[in-house]
Amino acid sequence: MAETRIFDGAPEAGFGDYVQLLKPRVMSLVVFTALVGLLVAPVRLHPVEAFAAILFIALGAGAAGALNMWWDADIDAMMKRTRGRPVPSGRVTGSEALGVGMALSGISVVMLGLATNLVAAGLLAFTIFFYAVVYSMGLKRITPQNIVIGGAAGAFPPMIGWVAATGSVSLEAVLMFAVIFMWTPPHFWALALFMKEDYHTAGVPMLTVTHGRRVTRVHVLVYAVLLAPVAIWAAATSLGGPFTMAVSIGLSLWFVKGGFDIWRRDETMAEADKYAVEKAFFRFSLLYLFVIFAAYLVEAALKLNGLGGW
Amino acid sequence: MAFRPPHEIYARRFGRNVGVAVLLVGFVALVFALTVVKVTRGDPMKGFDHVIEPTMVPDPGKTP
């Protein structure tokens, strides 16, 4: 009997393509911030519970990523950076991405609820809903403030980590949320200034396209200035201590200075040095968030040894 | 009876199948570990049974 093979052009999806659906790079940031939220909380979880909590928070974030890839396949197909993703490249069908996203959403929420508590599970469910429905389906294609709204979804993981340990939302959890929420817009708009992506082809209203680069520079500065008091307030709560306060003040001042440098420049100056200042600000913004959250962790470790804290 | 050579899909899907197998085994191990932790610590799981367990109901006369 002759063997029949069908070649439909698209290469078959491997296991890695399904992993790509979950946006592993975003997940790594989620793992880090959720882990910090969980470890700095005043309640200790058993290591197995803590591991399960982080795993299912990350899986929930991955599920939201898969739903986003299902919904945004049309946009992704039009932009160079995202054209190679599993759905637009045809390796994974849209309905498969939808299925993976829905199944993992359910598994991650139920398992987080069983491993820790229902408040954390509810927050995770809300985060997935917020990212997939409110952001991806709702506001991303409508408003140039889409980055601000998407940032809220990225700001939830440390709060969920905290709630997984303590069972309730407190000021510290809200402030960790607020730090990431205020940090996201300047971080992404700095990137938008020098990446010059083809958002307009895809019809996504990016601030650089809708309101111009001048307005974007103003926005970067305003958010950098607004972030500073939030970060310093967070360091003044039980999250921080003298060490965290010093780190937060120092980094925030430097962040505001970076925002000011961006605001001061126009496109001719930026073109002249190939967006050196914008690129440096973007790199520093990554360092900023990492070091601030690492400082909460260091402060918590110091407190365990009778040092640090207020 | 001669065996027919295996269909090529087994070779083609090998990576995916191994990945799914590892995930499932890992999931079972994690649920088992969670169960061991929660049971040995004595979490109040009897409270969710069909019958009210008198020892699990907080005594209104005592502070917990």
Coordinates of C-alpha atoms in Angstrom, one line a residue:
Chain A
M1 CA 0.0 0.0 0.0
A2 CA 1.4 3.3 -1.0
E3 CA 1.9 5.8 1.8
T4 CA -0.1 9.0 1.6
R5 CA 1.4 12.1 2.9
I6 CA -0.1 15.6 2.9
F7 CA 2.2 18.6 2.7
D8 CA 0.2 21.7 3.4
G9 CA 3.3 24.0 3.3
A10 CA 3.5 24.8 7.0
P11 CA 6.0 22.7 9.0
E12 CA 4.5 20.7 11.8
A13 CA 4.5 22.1 15.3
G14 CA 7.0 20.7 17.7
F15 CA 6.7 20.8 21.5
G16 CA 8.7 24.0 21.5
D17 CA 6.1 25.8 19.4
Y18 CA 3.5 25.2 22.2
V19 CA 6.0 26.5 24.7
Q20 CA 6.4 29.6 22.5
L21 CA 2.6 30.2 22.7
L22 CA 3.1 30.8 26.4
K23 CA 5.6 33.7 25.9
P24 CA 8.4 32.3 28.0
R25 CA 10.3 35.6 28.2
V26 CA 7.3 37.3 29.8
M27 CA 6.9 34.2 32.0
S28 CA 10.4 34.6 33.3
L29 CA 9.6 38.1 34.6
V30 CA 6.4 36.9 36.1
V31 CA 8.2 34.1 37.9
F32 CA 10.7 36.6 39.4
T33 CA 8.2 39.2 40.5
A34 CA 5.7 36.6 41.8
L35 CA 8.5 34.9 43.7
V36 CA 9.5 38.1 45.3
G37 CA 5.9 38.9 46.3
L38 CA 5.6 35.4 47.8
L39 CA 8.9 35.5 49.7
V40 CA 8.7 39.0 51.2
A41 CA 5.2 38.2 52.6
P42 CA 5.1 37.9 56.4
V43 CA 3.6 34.3 56.1
R44 CA 5.8 31.4 55.2
L45 CA 4.5 28.8 52.8
H46 CA 5.8 25.2 52.7
P47 CA 8.4 25.0 49.9
V48 CA 6.2 22.6 47.9
E49 CA 3.3 25.0 48.1
A50 CA 5.5 27.9 47.2
F51 CA 6.8 26.1 44.2
A52 CA 3.3 25.1 43.1
A53 CA 2.1 28.7 43.6
I54 CA 4.9 30.2 41.4
L55 CA 4.4 27.5 38.8
F56 CA 0.7 28.0 38.4
I57 CA 0.9 31.8 38.5
A58 CA 3.5 31.5 35.6
L59 CA 1.2 29.0 33.9
G60 CA -1.7 31.4 34.2
A61 CA 0.4 34.2 32.6
G62 CA 1.4 31.8 29.9
A63 CA -2.3 30.9 29.3
A64 CA -3.1 34.6 28.9
G65 CA -0.2 34.8 26.4
A66 CA -1.6 32.0 24.4
L67 CA -5.0 33.6 24.3
N68 CA -3.3 36.9 23.2
M69 CA -1.6 35.0 20.4
W70 CA -4.9 33.5 19.3
W71 CA -6.6 36.9 19.2
D72 CA -3.8 39.0 17.8
A73 CA -2.7 36.6 15.0
D74 CA -3.8 39.1 12.4
I75 CA -1.6 41.9 13.9
D76 CA 1.3 39.5 14.5
A77 CA 1.3 38.4 10.9
M78 CA 1.8 42.0 9.8
M79 CA 4.7 43.0 12.0
K80 CA 8.3 41.9 11.4
R81 CA 9.0 41.2 15.1
T82 CA 6.0 38.9 15.6
R83 CA 5.7 37.3 12.1
G84 CA 7.6 34.2 13.2
R85 CA 5.2 33.4 16.2
P86 CA 3.6 29.9 16.1
V87 CA 0.1 31.1 14.9
P88 CA 1.0 33.6 12.2
S89 CA 3.7 31.3 10.8
G90 CA 1.1 28.5 10.5
R91 CA 2.8 25.9 12.7
V92 CA 0.0 26.1 15.3
T93 CA -3.6 26.8 14.3
G94 CA -5.5 29.6 15.9
S95 CA -8.1 27.3 17.5
E96 CA -5.3 25.2 19.0
A97 CA -3.9 28.3 20.6
L98 CA -7.3 29.1 21.9
G99 CA -7.7 25.6 23.3
V100 CA -4.3 25.6 24.9
G101 CA -5.0 29.0 26.4
M102 CA -8.4 28.1 27.8
A103 CA -7.3 24.7 29.2
L104 CA -4.2 26.2 30.9
S105 CA -6.3 29.1 32.3
G106 CA -8.6 26.6 34.0
I107 CA -5.8 24.3 35.2
S108 CA -3.7 27.2 36.6
V109 CA -6.6 28.9 38.4
V110 CA -8.0 25.7 40.0
M111 CA -4.5 24.4 41.0
L112 CA -3.5 27.8 42.5
G113 CA -6.7 27.7 44.5
L114 CA -6.1 24.2 45.7
A115 CA -2.4 24.8 46.5
T116 CA -2.8 28.1 48.3
N117 CA -6.1 30.0 48.6
L118 CA -9.2 31.2 46.7
V119 CA -8.3 34.9 46.8
A120 CA -5.0 34.2 45.0
A121 CA -6.9 32.0 42.5
G122 CA -9.5 34.7 42.0
L123 CA -6.8 37.3 41.3
L124 CA -5.1 35.1 38.8
A125 CA -8.4 34.5 37.0
F126 CA -9.0 38.2 36.9
T127 CA -5.4 38.8 35.6
I128 CA -6.0 36.4 32.7
F129 CA -9.4 37.9 32.0
F130 CA -7.9 41.4 32.1
Y131 CA -5.0 40.7 29.8
A132 CA -6.9 38.5 27.3
V133 CA -10.3 40.3 27.2
V134 CA -9.9 43.8 28.5
Y135 CA -6.4 44.5 27.0
S136 CA -6.1 42.2 23.9
M137 CA -9.7 42.2 22.7
G138 CA -10.8 45.5 24.1
L139 CA -8.4 48.4 24.4
K140 CA -5.2 47.5 22.6
R141 CA -6.6 48.4 19.2
I142 CA -8.6 51.4 20.4
T143 CA -6.5 53.7 22.6
P144 CA -2.8 54.8 22.6
Q145 CA -2.9 54.3 26.4
N146 CA -2.9 50.5 25.6
I147 CA 0.6 50.2 27.2
V148 CA -0.7 51.6 30.5
I149 CA -3.6 49.2 30.5
G150 CA -1.5 46.2 29.5
G151 CA 1.0 47.2 32.2
A152 CA -1.7 46.6 34.8
A153 CA -1.9 42.9 33.8
G154 CA 1.9 42.6 34.2
A155 CA 1.7 44.3 37.6
F156 CA -0.5 41.6 39.2
P157 CA 2.0 38.7 39.7
P158 CA 3.8 40.0 42.8
M159 CA 0.4 40.8 44.3
I160 CA -0.8 37.3 43.6
G161 CA 2.4 35.9 45.1
W162 CA 1.9 38.0 48.2
V163 CA -1.8 36.9 48.5
A164 CA -0.9 33.2 47.9
A165 CA 1.2 33.4 51.1
T166 CA -1.0 35.7 53.2
G167 CA -4.6 35.1 51.9
S168 CA -5.4 38.8 51.6
V169 CA -4.5 42.0 49.7
S170 CA -2.6 44.5 51.8
L171 CA -0.9 47.9 51.3
E172 CA 2.5 46.2 50.4
A173 CA 0.9 44.1 47.7
V174 CA -0.8 47.1 46.2
L175 CA 2.4 49.1 46.2
M176 CA 4.3 46.3 44.5
F177 CA 1.5 46.4 41.9
A178 CA 1.8 50.2 41.6
V179 CA 5.6 50.1 41.1
I180 CA 5.3 47.8 38.0
F181 CA 2.2 49.6 36.8
M182 CA 4.0 53.0 36.8
W183 CA 7.2 51.5 35.5
T184 CA 5.7 49.8 32.4
P185 CA 4.7 52.9 30.3
P186 CA 8.1 54.7 30.4
H187 CA 9.8 51.3 29.8
F188 CA 7.8 50.6 26.6
W189 CA 7.5 54.1 25.3
A190 CA 11.3 54.4 25.4
L191 CA 11.5 51.2 23.4
A192 CA 8.8 52.6 20.9
L193 CA 11.0 55.7 20.4
F194 CA 13.9 53.8 19.0
M195 CA 12.3 50.6 17.6
K196 CA 10.1 52.3 15.1
E197 CA 8.0 49.2 14.7
D198 CA 5.4 48.9 12.0
Y199 CA 2.5 49.3 14.4
H200 CA 0.7 51.6 12.0
T201 CA 0.6 48.8 9.3
A202 CA -1.0 46.6 11.8
G203 CA -3.4 49.3 13.0
V204 CA -2.3 49.3 16.6
P205 CA -2.5 52.9 18.0
M206 CA 0.9 53.4 19.6
L207 CA 1.5 56.8 21.2
T208 CA 4.5 57.5 19.0
V209 CA 2.2 57.2 15.9
T210 CA -1.0 58.7 17.2
H211 CA 0.4 61.7 19.1
G212 CA 3.9 61.9 17.9
R213 CA 7.3 61.5 19.4
R214 CA 7.3 64.8 21.3
V215 CA 4.2 63.8 23.3
T216 CA 5.8 60.3 23.9
R217 CA 8.9 62.0 25.4
V218 CA 6.7 64.0 27.7
H219 CA 4.8 60.9 28.8
V220 CA 8.1 59.1 29.6
L221 CA 9.2 61.9 31.8
V222 CA 5.8 62.3 33.6
Y223 CA 5.6 58.5 34.3
A224 CA 9.2 58.5 35.5
V225 CA 8.4 61.3 37.9
L226 CA 5.2 59.6 39.1
L227 CA 7.0 56.3 39.7
A228 CA 9.6 57.8 42.1
P229 CA 7.1 58.5 45.0
V230 CA 5.5 55.1 44.6
A231 CA 8.8 53.3 44.8
I232 CA 9.9 55.4 47.8
W233 CA 6.5 54.8 49.5
A234 CA 6.9 51.0 48.9
A235 CA 10.3 51.2 50.6
A236 CA 8.8 53.0 53.6
T237 CA 6.4 50.1 54.3
S238 CA 7.2 46.7 55.8
L239 CA 8.6 45.7 52.3
G240 CA 11.6 47.9 52.9
G241 CA 14.1 49.3 55.4
P242 CA 17.1 51.7 55.2
F243 CA 18.8 49.6 52.6
T244 CA 15.8 49.4 50.3
M245 CA 15.0 53.0 50.9
A246 CA 18.5 54.0 49.8
V247 CA 18.3 51.8 46.7
S248 CA 14.9 53.1 45.8
I249 CA 15.8 56.8 46.2
G250 CA 19.0 56.4 44.2
L251 CA 17.5 54.4 41.4
S252 CA 14.4 56.6 41.2
L253 CA 16.4 59.8 40.9
W254 CA 18.5 58.2 38.2
F255 CA 15.3 57.1 36.4
V256 CA 13.8 60.6 36.6
K257 CA 17.1 62.0 35.2
G258 CA 16.9 59.5 32.3
G259 CA 13.3 60.6 31.7
F260 CA 14.4 64.2 31.7
D261 CA 17.2 63.5 29.3
I262 CA 14.7 61.9 26.9
W263 CA 12.3 64.8 27.3
R264 CA 15.0 67.4 26.5
R265 CA 15.9 65.8 23.2
D266 CA 14.2 66.1 19.8
E267 CA 14.3 63.7 16.9
T268 CA 17.3 65.4 15.2
M269 CA 19.4 65.0 18.3
A270 CA 18.2 61.4 18.7
E271 CA 18.9 60.5 15.1
A272 CA 22.4 62.0 15.4
D273 CA 23.6 59.6 18.0
K274 CA 21.3 56.7 16.9
Y275 CA 19.0 57.0 19.9
A276 CA 21.8 56.3 22.4
V277 CA 20.0 58.0 25.3
E278 CA 16.7 56.2 24.6
K279 CA 18.4 52.9 24.4
A280 CA 20.4 53.5 27.6
F281 CA 17.2 54.5 29.4
F282 CA 15.4 51.3 28.2
R283 CA 18.3 49.1 29.4
F284 CA 18.4 51.0 32.7
S285 CA 14.6 50.6 33.1
L286 CA 15.1 46.8 33.1
L287 CA 17.8 47.0 35.7
Y288 CA 15.6 49.4 37.8
L289 CA 12.8 46.9 38.2
F290 CA 15.1 44.0 38.8
V291 CA 17.2 45.8 41.4
I292 CA 14.2 47.2 43.3
F293 CA 12.5 43.8 43.6
A294 CA 15.8 42.2 44.4
A295 CA 16.2 44.8 47.2
Y296 CA 12.8 43.7 48.7
L297 CA 14.1 40.2 48.7
V298 CA 17.5 41.2 50.3
E299 CA 15.6 43.3 53.0
A300 CA 13.5 40.2 53.8
A301 CA 16.6 38.1 54.1
L302 CA 18.2 40.7 56.3
K303 CA 15.1 40.8 58.6
L304 CA 15.3 37.0 59.0
N305 CA 18.8 37.6 60.5
G306 CA 17.7 40.4 62.7
L307 CA 19.0 43.1 60.5
G308 CA 17.3 45.5 58.1
G309 CA 13.6 46.5 58.1
W310 CA 12.2 49.5 59.9
Chain B
M1 CA 2.6 -12.9 11.4
A2 CA 4.9 -10.2 10.3
F3 CA 4.9 -6.9 12.0
R4 CA 4.4 -3.9 9.8
P5 CA 6.9 -1.1 10.1
P6 CA 5.6 1.6 12.5
H7 CA 3.9 4.5 10.9
E8 CA 6.1 7.6 10.4
I9 CA 3.9 9.7 12.7
Y10 CA 5.5 8.0 15.7
A11 CA 8.9 9.2 14.7
R12 CA 7.6 12.6 13.6
R13 CA 5.6 13.2 16.9
F14 CA 8.3 11.7 19.2
G15 CA 9.4 15.1 20.6
R16 CA 5.9 16.2 21.3
N17 CA 4.9 12.9 22.9
V18 CA 7.9 12.9 25.2
G19 CA 7.2 16.5 26.2
V20 CA 3.5 15.7 27.1
A21 CA 4.6 12.6 29.0
V22 CA 7.2 14.5 31.1
L23 CA 4.5 17.2 31.8
L24 CA 1.9 14.7 32.9
V25 CA 4.4 12.8 35.1
G26 CA 5.6 16.1 36.6
F27 CA 2.0 17.2 37.3
V28 CA 1.1 13.9 39.0
A29 CA 4.3 14.2 41.2
L30 CA 3.4 17.8 42.1
V31 CA -0.2 16.9 43.1
F32 CA 1.1 14.0 45.1
A33 CA 3.7 16.2 46.9
L34 CA 1.1 18.8 47.6
T35 CA -1.2 16.1 49.1
V36 CA 1.6 14.8 51.3
V37 CA 2.4 18.3 52.6
K38 CA -1.2 19.2 53.3
V39 CA -2.2 15.9 54.9
T40 CA 0.8 15.6 57.1
R41 CA 0.3 19.2 58.3
G42 CA -3.3 18.3 59.1
D43 CA -5.1 21.0 57.1
P44 CA -8.8 21.0 58.0
M45 CA -9.9 18.9 55.0
K46 CA -12.6 16.9 56.9
G47 CA -14.6 20.1 57.0
F48 CA -15.4 19.7 53.4
D49 CA -16.9 16.3 53.7
H50 CA -20.6 15.5 53.3
V51 CA -21.2 15.0 57.0
I52 CA -20.4 17.7 59.5
E53 CA -17.4 16.7 61.6
P54 CA -18.0 18.0 65.1
T55 CA -14.3 18.2 65.9
M56 CA -13.8 20.5 62.9
V57 CA -16.6 23.0 63.9
P58 CA -15.2 25.9 65.9
D59 CA -16.5 26.1 69.4
P60 CA -18.3 29.4 69.9
G61 CA -17.4 29.4 73.6
K62 CA -13.7 29.3 72.9
T63 CA -11.5 31.7 71.1
P64 CA -9.6 29.8 68.4

